[in-house]
Short mmCIF file of N, CA and C in Angstrom, two decimals:
data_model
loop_
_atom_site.label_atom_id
_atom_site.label_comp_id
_atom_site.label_asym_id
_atom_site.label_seq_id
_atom_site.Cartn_x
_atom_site.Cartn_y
_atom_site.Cartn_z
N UNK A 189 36.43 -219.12 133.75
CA UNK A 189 37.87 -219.28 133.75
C UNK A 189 38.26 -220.15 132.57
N UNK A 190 39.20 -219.77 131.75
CA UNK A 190 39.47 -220.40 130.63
C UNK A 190 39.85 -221.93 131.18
N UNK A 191 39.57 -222.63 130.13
CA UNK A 191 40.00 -224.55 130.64
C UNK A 191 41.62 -224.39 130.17
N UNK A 192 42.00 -224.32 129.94
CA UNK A 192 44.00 -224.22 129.72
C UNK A 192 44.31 -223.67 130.76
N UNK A 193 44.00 -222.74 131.61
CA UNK A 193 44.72 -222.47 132.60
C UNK A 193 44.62 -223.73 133.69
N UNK A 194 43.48 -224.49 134.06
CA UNK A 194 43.37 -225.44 135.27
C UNK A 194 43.93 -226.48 134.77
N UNK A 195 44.38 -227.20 135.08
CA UNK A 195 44.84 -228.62 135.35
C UNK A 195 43.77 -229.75 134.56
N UNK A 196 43.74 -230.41 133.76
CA UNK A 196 42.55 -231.49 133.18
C UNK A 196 42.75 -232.49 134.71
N UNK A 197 41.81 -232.85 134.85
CA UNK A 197 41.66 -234.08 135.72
C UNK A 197 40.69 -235.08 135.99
N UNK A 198 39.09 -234.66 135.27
CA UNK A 198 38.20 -235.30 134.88
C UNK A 198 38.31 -235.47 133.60
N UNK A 199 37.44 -236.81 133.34
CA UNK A 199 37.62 -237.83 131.86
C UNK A 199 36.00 -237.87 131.47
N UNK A 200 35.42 -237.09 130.11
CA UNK A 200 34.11 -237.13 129.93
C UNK A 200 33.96 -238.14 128.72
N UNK A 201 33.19 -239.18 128.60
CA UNK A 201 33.30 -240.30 127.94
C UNK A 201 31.93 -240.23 126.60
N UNK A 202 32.23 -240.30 125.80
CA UNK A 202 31.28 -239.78 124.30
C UNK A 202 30.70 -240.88 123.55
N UNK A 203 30.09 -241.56 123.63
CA UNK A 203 29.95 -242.44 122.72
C UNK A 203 29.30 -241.84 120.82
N UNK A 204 29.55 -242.37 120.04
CA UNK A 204 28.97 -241.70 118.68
C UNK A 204 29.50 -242.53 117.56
N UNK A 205 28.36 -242.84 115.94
CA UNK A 205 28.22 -243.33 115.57
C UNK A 205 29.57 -243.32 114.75
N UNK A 206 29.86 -244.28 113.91
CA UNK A 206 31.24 -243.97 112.55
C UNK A 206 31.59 -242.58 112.01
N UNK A 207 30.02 -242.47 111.11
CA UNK A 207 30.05 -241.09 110.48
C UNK A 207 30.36 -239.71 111.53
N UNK A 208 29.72 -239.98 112.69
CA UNK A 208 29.79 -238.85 113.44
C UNK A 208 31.38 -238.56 114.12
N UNK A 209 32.23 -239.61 114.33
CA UNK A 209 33.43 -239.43 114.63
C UNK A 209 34.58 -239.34 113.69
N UNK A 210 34.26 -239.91 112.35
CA UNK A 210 34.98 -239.43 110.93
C UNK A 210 34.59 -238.21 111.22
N UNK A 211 33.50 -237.18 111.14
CA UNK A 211 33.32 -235.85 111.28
C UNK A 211 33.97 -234.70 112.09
N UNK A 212 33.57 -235.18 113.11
CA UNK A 212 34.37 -234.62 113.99
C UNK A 212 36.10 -234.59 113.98
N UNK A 213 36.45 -235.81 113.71
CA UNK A 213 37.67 -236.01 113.26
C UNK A 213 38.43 -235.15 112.55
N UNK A 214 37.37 -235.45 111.16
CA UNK A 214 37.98 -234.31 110.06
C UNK A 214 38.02 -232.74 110.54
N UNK A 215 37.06 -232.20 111.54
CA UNK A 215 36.53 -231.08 111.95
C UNK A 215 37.79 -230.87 112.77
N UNK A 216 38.57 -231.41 113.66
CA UNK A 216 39.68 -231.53 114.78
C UNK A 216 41.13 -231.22 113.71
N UNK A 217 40.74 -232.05 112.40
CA UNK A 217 41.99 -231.66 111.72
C UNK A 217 41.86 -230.34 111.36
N UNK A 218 41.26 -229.94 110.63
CA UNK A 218 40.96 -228.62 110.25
C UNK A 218 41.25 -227.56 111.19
N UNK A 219 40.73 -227.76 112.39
CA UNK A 219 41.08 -226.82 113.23
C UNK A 219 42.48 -226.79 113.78
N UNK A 220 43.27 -227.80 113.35
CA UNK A 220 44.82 -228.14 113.99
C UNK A 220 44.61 -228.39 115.19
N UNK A 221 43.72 -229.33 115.55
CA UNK A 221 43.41 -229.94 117.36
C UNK A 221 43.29 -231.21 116.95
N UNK A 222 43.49 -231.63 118.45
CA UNK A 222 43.45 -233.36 118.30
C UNK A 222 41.65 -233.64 118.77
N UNK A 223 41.11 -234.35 118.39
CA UNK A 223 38.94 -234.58 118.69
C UNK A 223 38.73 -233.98 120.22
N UNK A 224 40.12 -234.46 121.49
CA UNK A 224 39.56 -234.33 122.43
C UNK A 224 39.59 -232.73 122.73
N UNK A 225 40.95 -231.87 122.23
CA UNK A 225 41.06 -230.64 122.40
C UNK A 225 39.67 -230.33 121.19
N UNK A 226 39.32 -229.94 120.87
CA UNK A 226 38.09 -229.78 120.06
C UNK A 226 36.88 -230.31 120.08
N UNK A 227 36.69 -231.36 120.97
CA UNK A 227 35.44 -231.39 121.46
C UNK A 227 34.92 -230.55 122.63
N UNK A 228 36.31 -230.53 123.69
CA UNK A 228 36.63 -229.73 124.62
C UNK A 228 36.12 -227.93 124.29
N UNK A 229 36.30 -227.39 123.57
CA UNK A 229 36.32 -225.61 122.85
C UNK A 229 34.63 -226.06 122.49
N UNK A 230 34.60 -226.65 121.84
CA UNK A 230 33.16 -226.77 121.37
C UNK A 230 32.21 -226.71 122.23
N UNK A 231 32.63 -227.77 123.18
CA UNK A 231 31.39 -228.04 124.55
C UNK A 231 31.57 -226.72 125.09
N UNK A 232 32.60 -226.20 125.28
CA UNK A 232 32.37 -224.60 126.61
C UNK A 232 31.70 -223.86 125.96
N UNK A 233 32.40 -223.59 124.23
CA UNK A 233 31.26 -222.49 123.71
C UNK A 233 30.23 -222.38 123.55
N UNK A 234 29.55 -223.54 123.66
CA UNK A 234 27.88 -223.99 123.16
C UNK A 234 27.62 -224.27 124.90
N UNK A 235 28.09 -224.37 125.86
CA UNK A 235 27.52 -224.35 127.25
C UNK A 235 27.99 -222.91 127.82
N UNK A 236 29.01 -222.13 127.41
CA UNK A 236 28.71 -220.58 127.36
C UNK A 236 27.47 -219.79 127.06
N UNK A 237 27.35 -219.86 125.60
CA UNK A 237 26.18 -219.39 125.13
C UNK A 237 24.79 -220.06 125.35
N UNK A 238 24.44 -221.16 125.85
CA UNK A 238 23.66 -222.02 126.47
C UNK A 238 23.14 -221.18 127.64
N UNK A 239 24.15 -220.72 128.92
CA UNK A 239 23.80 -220.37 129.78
C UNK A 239 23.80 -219.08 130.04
N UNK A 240 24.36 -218.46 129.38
CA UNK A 240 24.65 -217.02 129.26
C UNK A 240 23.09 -216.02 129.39
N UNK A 241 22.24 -216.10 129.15
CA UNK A 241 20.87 -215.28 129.32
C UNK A 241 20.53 -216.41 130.52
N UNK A 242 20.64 -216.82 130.81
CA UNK A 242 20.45 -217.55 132.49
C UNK A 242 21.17 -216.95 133.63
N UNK A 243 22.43 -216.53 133.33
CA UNK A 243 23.73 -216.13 134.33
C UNK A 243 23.32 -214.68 134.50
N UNK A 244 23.24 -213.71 133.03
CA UNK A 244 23.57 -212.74 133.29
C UNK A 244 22.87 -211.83 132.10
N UNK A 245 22.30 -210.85 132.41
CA UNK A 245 21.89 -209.70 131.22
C UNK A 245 22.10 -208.67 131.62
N UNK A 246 22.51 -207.70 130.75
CA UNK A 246 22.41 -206.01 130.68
C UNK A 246 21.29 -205.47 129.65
N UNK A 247 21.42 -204.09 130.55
CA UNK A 247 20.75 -203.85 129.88
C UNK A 247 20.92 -201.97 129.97
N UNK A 248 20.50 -201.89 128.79
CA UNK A 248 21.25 -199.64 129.29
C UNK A 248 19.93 -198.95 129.96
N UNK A 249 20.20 -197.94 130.43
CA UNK A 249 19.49 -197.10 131.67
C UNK A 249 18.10 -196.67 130.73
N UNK A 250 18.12 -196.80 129.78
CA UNK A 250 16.40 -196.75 128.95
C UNK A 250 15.98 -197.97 129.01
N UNK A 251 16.85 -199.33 128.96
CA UNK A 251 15.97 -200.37 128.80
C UNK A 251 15.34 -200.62 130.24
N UNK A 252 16.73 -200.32 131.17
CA UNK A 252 16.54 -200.54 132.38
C UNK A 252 15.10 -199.77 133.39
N UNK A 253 14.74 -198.46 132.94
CA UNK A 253 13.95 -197.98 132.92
C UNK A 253 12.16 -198.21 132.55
N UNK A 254 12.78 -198.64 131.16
CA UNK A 254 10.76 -199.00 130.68
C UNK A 254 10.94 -200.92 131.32
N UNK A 255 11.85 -201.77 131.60
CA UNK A 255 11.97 -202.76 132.36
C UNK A 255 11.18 -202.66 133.98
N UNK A 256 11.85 -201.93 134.23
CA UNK A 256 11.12 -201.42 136.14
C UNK A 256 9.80 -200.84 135.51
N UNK A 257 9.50 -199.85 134.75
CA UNK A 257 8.10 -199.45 134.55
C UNK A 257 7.25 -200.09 134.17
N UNK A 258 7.46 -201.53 133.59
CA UNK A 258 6.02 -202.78 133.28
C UNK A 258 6.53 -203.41 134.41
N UNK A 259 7.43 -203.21 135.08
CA UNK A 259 7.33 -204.35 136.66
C UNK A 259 6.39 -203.80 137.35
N UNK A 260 6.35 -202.16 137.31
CA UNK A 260 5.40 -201.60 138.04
C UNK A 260 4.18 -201.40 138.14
N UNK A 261 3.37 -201.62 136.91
CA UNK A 261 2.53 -201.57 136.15
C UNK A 261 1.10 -202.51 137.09
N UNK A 262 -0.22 -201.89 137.38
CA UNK A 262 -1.11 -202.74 138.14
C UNK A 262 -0.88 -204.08 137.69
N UNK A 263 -1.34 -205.36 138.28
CA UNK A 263 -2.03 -206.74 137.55
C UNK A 263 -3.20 -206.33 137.30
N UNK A 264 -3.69 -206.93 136.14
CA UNK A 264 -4.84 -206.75 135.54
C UNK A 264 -5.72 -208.15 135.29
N UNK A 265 -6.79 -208.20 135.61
CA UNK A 265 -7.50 -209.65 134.90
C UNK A 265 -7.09 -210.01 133.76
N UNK A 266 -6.97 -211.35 133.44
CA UNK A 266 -7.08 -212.21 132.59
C UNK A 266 -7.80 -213.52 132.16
N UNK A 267 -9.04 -213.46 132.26
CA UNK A 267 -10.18 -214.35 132.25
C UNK A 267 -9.76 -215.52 131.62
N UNK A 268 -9.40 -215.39 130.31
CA UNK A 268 -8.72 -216.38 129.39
C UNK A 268 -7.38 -217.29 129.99
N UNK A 269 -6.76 -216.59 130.50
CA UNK A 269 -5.59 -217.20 130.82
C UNK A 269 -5.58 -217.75 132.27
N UNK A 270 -6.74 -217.62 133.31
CA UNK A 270 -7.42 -217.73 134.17
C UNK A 270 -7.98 -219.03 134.22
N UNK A 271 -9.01 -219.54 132.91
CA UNK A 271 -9.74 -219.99 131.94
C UNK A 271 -8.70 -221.62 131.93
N UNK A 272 -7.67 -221.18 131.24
CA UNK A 272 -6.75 -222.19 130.41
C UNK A 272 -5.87 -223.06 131.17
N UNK A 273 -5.79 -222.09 132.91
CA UNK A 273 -4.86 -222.63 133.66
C UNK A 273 -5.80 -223.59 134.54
N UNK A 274 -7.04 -222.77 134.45
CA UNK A 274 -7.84 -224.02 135.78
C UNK A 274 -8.55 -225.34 135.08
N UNK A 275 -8.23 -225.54 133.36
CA UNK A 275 -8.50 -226.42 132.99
C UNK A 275 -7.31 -228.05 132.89
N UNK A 276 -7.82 -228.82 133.24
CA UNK A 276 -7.00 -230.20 132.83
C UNK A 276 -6.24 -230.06 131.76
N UNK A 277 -5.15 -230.68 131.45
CA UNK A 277 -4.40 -230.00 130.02
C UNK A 277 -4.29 -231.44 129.42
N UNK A 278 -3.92 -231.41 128.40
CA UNK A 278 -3.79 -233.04 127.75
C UNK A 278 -3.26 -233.92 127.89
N UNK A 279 -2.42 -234.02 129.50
CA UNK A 279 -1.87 -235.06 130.06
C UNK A 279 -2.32 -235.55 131.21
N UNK A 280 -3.45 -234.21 131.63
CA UNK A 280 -4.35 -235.47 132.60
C UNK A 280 -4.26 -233.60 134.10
#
């Protein structure tokens, strides 16, 4: 749901260095937004596309197809990978 249609009512608090808020700054002018409307667009689009292959995939009736046909596919040994998992790993 787009954020302009709901109501603002939570306050998300940013801390960041000089240079990084001159930046952004300048970045807010450019876009004709004030930092918070533009930090705001920024965060959804990059937590859109963030989550987006988590939420949801398509896929067309060939992909969907050879997809179900390696789901279907026997398990097969894997000695090596068998091997790598029943060993201690480098954190103990």
């Amino acid at each position: 749901m787009p954020a302009a249609i709901l109501s603002k009512s939570e306050r998300i608090d940013v801390r960041a260095t000089l240079p990084v808020k001159q930046l952004l700054q300048e970045a807010a002018r450019a876009a004709h937004k004030n930092v918070s409307e533009f930090l705001l667009d920024a965060g959804i689009l990059a937590a859109n596309q963030m989550l987006a292959d988590r939420l949801r995939f398509e896929l067309s009736p060939e992909q969907w197809d050879a997809f179900q046909a390696a789901l279907d596919q026997p398990v097969t040994a894997k000695p090596k990978l068998n091997k790598l998992l029943s060993e201690p790993g480098l954190l103990g």
